[in-house]
CSV table of N, CA and C in Angstrom, one decimal:
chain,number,residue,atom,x,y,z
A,974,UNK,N,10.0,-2.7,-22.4
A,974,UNK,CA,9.7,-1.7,-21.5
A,974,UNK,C,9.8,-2.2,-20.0
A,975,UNK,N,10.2,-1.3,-19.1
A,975,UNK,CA,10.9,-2.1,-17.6
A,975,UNK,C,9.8,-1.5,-17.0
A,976,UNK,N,8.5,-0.8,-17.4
A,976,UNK,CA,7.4,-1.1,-16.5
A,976,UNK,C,6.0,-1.9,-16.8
A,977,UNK,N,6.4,-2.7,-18.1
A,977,UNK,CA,5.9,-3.9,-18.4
A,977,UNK,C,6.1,-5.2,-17.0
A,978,UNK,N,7.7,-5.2,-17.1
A,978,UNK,CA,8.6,-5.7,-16.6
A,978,UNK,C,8.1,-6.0,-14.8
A,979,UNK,N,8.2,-4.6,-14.6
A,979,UNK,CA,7.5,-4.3,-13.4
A,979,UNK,C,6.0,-4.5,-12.8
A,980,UNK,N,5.2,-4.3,-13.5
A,980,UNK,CA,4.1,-5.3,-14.1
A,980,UNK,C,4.3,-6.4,-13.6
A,981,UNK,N,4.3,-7.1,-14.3
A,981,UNK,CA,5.0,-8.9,-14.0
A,981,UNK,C,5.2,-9.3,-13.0
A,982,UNK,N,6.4,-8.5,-12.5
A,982,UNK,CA,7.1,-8.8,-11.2
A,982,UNK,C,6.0,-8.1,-9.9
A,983,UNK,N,5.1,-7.4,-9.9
A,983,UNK,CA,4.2,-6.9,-8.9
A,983,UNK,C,2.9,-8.0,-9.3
A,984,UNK,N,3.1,-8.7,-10.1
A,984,UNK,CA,1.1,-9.1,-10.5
A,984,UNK,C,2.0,-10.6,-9.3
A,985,UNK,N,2.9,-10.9,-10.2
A,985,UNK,CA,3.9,-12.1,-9.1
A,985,UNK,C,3.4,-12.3,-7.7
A,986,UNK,N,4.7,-10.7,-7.3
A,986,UNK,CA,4.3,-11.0,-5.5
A,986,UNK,C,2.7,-10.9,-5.2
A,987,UNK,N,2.3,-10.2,-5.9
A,987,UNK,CA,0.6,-10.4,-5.6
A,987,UNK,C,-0.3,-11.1,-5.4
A,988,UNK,N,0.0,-12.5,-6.7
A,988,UNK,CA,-0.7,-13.5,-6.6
A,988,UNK,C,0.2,-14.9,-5.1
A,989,UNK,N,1.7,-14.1,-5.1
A,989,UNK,CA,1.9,-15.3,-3.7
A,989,UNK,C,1.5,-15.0,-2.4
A,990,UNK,N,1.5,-13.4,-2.3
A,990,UNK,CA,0.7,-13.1,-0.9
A,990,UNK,C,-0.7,-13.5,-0.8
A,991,UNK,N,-1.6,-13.7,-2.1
A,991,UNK,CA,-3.2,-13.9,-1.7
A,991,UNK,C,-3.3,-15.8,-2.0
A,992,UNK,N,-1.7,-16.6,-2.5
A,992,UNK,CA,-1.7,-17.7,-2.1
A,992,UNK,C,-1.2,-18.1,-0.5
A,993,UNK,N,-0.8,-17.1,0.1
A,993,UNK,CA,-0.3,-17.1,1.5
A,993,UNK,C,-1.4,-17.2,2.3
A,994,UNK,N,-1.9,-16.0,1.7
A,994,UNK,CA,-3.8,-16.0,2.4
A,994,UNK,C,-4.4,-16.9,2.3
A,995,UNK,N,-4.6,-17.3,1.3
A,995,UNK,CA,-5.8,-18.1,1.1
A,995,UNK,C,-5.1,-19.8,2.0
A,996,UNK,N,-4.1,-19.8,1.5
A,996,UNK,CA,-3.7,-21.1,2.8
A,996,UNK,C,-4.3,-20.7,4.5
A,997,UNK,N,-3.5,-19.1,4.4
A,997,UNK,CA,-4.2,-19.5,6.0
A,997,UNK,C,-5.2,-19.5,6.3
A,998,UNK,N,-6.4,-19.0,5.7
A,998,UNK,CA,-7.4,-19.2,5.4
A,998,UNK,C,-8.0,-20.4,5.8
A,999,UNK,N,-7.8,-21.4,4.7
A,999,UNK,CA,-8.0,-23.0,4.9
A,999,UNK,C,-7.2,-23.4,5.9
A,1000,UNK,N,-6.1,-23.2,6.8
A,1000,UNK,CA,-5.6,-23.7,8.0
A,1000,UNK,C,-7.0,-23.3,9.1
A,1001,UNK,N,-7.1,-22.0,9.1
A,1001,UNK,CA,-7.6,-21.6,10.0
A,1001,UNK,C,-9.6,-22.3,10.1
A,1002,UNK,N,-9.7,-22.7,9.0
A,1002,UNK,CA,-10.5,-23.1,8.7
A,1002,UNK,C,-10.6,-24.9,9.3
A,1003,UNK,N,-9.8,-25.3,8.8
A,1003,UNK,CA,-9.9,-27.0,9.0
A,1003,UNK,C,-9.5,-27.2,10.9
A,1004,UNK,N,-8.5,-26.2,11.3
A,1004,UNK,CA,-8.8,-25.8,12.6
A,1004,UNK,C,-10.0,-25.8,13.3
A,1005,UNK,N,-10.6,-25.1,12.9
A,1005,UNK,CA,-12.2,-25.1,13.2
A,1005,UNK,C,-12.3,-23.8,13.9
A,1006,UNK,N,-11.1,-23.2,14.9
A,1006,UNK,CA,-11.2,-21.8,15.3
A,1006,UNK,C,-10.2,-20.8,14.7
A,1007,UNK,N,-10.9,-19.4,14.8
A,1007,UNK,CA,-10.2,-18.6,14.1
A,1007,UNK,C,-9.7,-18.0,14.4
A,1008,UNK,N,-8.6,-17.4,14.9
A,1008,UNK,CA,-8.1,-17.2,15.9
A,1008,UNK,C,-7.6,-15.9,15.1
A,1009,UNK,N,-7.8,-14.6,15.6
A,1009,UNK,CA,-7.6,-13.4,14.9
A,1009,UNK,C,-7.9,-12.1,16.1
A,1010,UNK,N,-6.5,-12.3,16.2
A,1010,UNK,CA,-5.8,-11.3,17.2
A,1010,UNK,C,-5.4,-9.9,16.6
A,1011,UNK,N,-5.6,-8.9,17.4
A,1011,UNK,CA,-5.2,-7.6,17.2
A,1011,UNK,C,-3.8,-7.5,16.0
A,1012,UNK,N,-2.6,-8.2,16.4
A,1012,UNK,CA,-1.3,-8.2,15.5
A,1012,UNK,C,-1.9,-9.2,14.6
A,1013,UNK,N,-2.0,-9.9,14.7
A,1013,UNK,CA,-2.6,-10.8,13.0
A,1013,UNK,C,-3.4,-9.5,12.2
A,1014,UNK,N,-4.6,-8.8,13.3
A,1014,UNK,CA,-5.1,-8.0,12.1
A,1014,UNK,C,-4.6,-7.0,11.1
A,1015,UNK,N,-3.3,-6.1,12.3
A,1015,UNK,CA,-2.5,-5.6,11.8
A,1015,UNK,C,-1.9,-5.6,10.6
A,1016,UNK,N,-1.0,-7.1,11.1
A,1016,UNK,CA,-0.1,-7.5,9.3
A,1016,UNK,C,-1.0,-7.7,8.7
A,1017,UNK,N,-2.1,-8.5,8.4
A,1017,UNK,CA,-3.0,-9.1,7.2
A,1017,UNK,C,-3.0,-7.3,6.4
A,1018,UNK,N,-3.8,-6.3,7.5
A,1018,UNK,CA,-4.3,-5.2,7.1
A,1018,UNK,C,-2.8,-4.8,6.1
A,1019,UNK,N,-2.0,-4.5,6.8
A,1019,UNK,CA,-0.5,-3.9,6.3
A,1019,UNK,C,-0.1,-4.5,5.2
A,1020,UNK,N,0.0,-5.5,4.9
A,1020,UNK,CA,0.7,-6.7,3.7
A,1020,UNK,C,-0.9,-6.5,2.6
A,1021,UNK,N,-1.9,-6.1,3.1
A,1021,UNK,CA,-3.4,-5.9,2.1
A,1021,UNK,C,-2.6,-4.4,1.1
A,1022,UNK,N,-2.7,-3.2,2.2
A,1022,UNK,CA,-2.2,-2.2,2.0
A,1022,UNK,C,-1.1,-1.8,0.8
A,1023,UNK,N,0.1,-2.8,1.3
A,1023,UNK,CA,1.1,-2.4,0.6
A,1023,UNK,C,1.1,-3.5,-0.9
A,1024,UNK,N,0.0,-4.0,-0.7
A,1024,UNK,CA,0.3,-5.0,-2.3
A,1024,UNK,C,-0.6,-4.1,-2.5
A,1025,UNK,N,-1.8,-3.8,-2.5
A,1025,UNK,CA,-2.9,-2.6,-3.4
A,1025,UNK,C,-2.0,-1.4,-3.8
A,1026,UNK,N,-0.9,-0.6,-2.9
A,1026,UNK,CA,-0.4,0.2,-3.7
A,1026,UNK,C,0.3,-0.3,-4.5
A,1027,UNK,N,0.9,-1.3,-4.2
A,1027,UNK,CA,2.1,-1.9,-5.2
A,1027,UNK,C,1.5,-2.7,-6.9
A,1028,UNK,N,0.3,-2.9,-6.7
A,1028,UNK,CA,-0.5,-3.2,-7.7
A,1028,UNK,C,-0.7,-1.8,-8.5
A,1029,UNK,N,-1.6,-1.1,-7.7
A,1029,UNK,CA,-1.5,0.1,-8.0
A,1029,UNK,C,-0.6,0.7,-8.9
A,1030,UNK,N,0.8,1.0,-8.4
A,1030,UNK,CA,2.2,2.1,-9.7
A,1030,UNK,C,2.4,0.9,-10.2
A,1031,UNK,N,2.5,-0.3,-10.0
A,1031,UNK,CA,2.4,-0.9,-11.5
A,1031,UNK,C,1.7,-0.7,-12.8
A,1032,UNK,N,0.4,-1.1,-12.2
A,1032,UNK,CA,-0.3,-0.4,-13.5
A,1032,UNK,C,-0.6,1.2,-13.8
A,1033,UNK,N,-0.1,1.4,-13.2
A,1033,UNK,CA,-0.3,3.3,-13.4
A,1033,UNK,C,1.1,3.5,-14.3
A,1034,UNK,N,2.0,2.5,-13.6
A,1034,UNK,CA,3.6,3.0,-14.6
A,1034,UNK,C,3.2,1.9,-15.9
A,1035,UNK,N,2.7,1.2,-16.1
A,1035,UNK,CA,2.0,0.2,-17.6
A,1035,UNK,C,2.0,1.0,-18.3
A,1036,UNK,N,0.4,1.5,-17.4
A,1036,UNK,CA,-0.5,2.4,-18.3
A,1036,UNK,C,0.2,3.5,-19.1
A,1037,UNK,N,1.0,4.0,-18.3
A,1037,UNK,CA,1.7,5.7,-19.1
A,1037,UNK,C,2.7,4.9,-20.4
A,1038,UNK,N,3.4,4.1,-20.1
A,1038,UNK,CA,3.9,3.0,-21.3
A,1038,UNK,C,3.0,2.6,-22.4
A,1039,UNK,N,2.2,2.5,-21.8
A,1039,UNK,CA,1.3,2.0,-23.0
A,1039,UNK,C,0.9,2.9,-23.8
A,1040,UNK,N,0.4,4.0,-23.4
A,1040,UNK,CA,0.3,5.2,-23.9
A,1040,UNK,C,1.3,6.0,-24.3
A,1041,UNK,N,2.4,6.1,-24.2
A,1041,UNK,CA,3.4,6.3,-24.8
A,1041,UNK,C,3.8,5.4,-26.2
A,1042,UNK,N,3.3,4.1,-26.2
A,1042,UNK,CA,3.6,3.0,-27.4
A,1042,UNK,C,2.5,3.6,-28.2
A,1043,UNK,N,1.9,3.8,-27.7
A,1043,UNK,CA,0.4,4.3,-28.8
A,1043,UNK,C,0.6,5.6,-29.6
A,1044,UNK,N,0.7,6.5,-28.7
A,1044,UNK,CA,0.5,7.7,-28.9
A,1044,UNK,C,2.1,8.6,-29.5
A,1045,UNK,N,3.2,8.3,-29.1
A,1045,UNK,CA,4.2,8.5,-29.6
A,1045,UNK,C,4.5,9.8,-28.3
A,1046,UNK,N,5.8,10.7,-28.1
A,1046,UNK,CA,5.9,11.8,-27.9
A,1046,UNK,C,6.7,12.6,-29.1
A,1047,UNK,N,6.4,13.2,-29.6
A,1047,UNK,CA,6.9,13.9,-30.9
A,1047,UNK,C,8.4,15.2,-30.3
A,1048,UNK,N,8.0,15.3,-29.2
A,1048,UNK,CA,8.3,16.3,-28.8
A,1048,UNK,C,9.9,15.5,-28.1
A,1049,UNK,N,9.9,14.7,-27.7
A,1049,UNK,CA,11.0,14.0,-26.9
A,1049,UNK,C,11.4,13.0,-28.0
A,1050,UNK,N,11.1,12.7,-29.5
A,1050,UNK,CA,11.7,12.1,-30.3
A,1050,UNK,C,11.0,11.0,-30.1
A,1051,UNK,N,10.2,10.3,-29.5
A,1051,UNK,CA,9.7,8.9,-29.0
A,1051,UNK,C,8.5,9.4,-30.2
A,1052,UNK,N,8.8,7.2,-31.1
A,1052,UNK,CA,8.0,7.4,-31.9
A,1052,UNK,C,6.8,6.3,-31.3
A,1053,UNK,N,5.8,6.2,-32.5
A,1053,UNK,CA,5.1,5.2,-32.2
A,1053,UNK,C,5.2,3.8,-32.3
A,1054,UNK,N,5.5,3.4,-31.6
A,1054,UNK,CA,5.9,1.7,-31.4
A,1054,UNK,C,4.6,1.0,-32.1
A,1055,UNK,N,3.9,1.1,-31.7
A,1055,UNK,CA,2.3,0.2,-31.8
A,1055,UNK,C,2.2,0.0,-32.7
A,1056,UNK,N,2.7,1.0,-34.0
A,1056,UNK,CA,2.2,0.9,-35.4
A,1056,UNK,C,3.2,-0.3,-35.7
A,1057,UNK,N,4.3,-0.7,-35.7
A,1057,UNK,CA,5.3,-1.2,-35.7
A,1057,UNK,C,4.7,-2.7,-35.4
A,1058,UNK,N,4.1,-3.0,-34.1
A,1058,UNK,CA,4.4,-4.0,-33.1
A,1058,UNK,C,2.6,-4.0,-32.8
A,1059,UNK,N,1.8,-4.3,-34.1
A,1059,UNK,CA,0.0,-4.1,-33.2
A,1059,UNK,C,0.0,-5.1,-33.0
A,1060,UNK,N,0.5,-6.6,-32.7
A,1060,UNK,CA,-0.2,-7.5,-32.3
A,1060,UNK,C,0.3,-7.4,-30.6
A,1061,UNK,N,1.0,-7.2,-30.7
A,1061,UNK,CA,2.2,-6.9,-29.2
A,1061,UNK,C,1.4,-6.0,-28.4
A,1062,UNK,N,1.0,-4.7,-28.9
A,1062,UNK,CA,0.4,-4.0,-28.1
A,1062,UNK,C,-1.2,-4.1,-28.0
A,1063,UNK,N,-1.7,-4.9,-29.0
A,1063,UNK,CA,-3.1,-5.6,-28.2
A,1063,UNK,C,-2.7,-6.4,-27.2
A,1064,UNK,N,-2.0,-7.1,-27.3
A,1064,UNK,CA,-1.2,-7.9,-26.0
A,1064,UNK,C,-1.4,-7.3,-24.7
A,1065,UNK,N,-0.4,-6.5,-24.7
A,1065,UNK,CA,-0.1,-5.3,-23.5
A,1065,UNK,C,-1.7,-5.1,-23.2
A,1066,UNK,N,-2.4,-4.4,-23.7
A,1066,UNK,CA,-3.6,-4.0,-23.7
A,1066,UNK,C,-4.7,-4.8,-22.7
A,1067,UNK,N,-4.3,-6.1,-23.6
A,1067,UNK,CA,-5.6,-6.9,-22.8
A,1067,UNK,C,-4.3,-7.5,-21.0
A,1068,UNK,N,-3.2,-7.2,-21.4
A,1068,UNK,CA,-2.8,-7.5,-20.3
A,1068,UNK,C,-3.2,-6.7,-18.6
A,1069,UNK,N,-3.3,-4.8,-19.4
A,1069,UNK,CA,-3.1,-3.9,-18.7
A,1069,UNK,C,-4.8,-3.9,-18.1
A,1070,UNK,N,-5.7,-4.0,-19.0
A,1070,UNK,CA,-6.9,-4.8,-18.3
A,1070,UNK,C,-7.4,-5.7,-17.3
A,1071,UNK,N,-6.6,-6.9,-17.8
A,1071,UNK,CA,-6.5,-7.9,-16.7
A,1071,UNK,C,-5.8,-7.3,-15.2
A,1072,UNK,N,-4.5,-6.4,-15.4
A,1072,UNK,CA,-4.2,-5.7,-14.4
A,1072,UNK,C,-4.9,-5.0,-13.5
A,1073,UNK,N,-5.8,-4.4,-13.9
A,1073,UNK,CA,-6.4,-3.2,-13.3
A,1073,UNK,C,-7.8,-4.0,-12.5
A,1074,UNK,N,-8.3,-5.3,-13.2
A,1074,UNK,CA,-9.0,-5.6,-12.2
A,1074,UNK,C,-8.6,-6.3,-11.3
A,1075,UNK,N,-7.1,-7.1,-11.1
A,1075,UNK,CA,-6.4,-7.3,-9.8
A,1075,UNK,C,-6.1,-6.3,-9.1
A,1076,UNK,N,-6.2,-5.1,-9.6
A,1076,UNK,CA,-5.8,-3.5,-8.7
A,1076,UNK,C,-6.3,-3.5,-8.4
A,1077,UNK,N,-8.1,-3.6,-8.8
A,1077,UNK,CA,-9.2,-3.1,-8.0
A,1077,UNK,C,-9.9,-4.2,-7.2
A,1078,UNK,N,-9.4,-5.5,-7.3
A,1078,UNK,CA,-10.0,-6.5,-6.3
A,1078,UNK,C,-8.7,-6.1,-5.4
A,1079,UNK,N,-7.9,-5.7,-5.3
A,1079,UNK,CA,-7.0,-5.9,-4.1
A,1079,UNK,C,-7.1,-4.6,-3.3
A,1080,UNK,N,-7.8,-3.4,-3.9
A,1080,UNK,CA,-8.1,-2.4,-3.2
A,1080,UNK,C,-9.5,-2.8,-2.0
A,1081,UNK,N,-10.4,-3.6,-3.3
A,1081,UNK,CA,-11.6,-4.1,-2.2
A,1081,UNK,C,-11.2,-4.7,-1.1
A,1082,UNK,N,-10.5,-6.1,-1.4
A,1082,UNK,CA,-9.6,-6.7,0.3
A,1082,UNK,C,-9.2,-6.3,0.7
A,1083,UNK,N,-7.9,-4.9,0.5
A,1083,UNK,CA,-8.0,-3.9,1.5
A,1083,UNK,C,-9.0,-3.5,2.4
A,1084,UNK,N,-10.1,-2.6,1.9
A,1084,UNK,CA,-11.2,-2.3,2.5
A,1084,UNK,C,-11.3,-3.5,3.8
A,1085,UNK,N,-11.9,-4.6,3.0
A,1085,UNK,CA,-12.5,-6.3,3.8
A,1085,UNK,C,-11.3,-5.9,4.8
A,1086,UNK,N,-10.1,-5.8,4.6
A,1086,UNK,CA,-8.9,-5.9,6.0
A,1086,UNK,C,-8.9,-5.0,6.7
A,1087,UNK,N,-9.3,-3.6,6.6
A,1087,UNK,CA,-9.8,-2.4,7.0
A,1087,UNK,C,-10.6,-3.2,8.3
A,1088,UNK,N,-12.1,-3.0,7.9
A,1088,UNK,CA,-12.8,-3.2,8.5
A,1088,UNK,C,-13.2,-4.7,9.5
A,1089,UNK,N,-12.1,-5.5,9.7
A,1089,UNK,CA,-11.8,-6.7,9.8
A,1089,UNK,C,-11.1,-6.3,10.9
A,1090,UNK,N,-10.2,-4.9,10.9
A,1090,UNK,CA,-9.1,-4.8,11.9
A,1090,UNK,C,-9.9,-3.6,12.7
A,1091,UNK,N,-10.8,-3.0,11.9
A,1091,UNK,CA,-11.2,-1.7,13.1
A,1091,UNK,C,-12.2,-2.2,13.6
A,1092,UNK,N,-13.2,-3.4,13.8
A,1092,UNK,CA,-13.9,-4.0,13.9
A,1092,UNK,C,-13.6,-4.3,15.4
A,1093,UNK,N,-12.0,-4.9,15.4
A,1093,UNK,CA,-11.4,-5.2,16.5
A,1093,UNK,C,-11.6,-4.1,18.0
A,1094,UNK,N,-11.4,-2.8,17.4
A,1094,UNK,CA,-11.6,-1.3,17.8
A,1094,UNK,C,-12.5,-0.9,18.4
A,1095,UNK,N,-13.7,-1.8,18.3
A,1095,UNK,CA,-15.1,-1.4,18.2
A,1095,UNK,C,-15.4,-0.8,20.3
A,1096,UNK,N,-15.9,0.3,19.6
A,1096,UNK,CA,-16.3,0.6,21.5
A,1096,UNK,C,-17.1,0.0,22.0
A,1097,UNK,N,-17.3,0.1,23.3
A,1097,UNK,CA,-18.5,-0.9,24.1
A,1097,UNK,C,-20.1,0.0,23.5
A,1098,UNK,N,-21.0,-1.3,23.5
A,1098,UNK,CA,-22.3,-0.6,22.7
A,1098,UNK,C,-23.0,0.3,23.7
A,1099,UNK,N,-22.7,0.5,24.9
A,1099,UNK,CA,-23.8,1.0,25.4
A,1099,UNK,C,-22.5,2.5,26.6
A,1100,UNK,N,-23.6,3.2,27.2
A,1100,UNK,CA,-22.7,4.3,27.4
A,1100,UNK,C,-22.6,4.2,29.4
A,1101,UNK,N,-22.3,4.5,30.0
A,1101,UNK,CA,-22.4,4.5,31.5
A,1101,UNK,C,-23.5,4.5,32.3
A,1102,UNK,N,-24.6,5.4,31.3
A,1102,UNK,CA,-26.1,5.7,32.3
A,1102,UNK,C,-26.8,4.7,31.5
A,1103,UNK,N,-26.1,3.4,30.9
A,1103,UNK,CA,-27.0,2.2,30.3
A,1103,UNK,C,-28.0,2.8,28.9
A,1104,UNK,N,-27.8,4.2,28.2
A,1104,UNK,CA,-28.5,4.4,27.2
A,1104,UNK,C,-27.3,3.8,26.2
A,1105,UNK,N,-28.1,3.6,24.9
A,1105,UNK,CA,-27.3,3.5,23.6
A,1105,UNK,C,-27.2,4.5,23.0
């Protein structure tokens, strides 16, 4: 199935963008200063963004695969794979699992890069006549 496939190839770039991070991470670290500018917060935010969706129709296109191997469609001639192939599609299964909590940790770091960049945004705390 080519959104197995697709799968794979999204869990991939996934795991090299949060090894991208996590280096600069430790650069910025052994540096000692952290140097996190408006356009830094930008891309981190943006490159967060677009792997969470991209994690995301991965497993959303899995999922409907997988449920199609299970469940058959009678109606379009597609039969049941699963019965055929059950060790394969416990496979898939525990794969599409493991998926979904890289979906949903990379939705969280989203968020963390959200609030990381509008942080930057932040208005001045106090108002003209010095009240808060």
């Amino acid at each position: 199935m080519k959104a197995l496939v697709f799968l794979v190839i999204a869990n991939g770039i996934a795991a090299a963008y949060s090894l991208v991070q996590g280096l600069r991470c430790v650069v910025s670290m052994v540096r000692g200063s952290v140097l996190f500018s408006k356009p830094l917060a930008w891309a981190i935010f943006s490159g967060d963004q677009v792997i969470a969706y991209l994690t995301l129709a991965a497993v959303a296109a899995a999922a409907q695969s997988a449920v199609f191997s299970e469940l058959g469609q009678p109606e379009l001639q597609w039969m049941k794979v699963c019965n055929m192939y059950g060790k394969f599609c416990n496979q898939v299964g525990e794969g599409l699992v493991s998926a979904v909590g890289v979906s949903l940790s990379m939705v969280v770091l989203s968020g963390i890069s959200a609030f990381s960049l509008f942080r930057l945004y932040g208005g001045n705390k106090g108002t003209s006549s010095g009240r808060w």
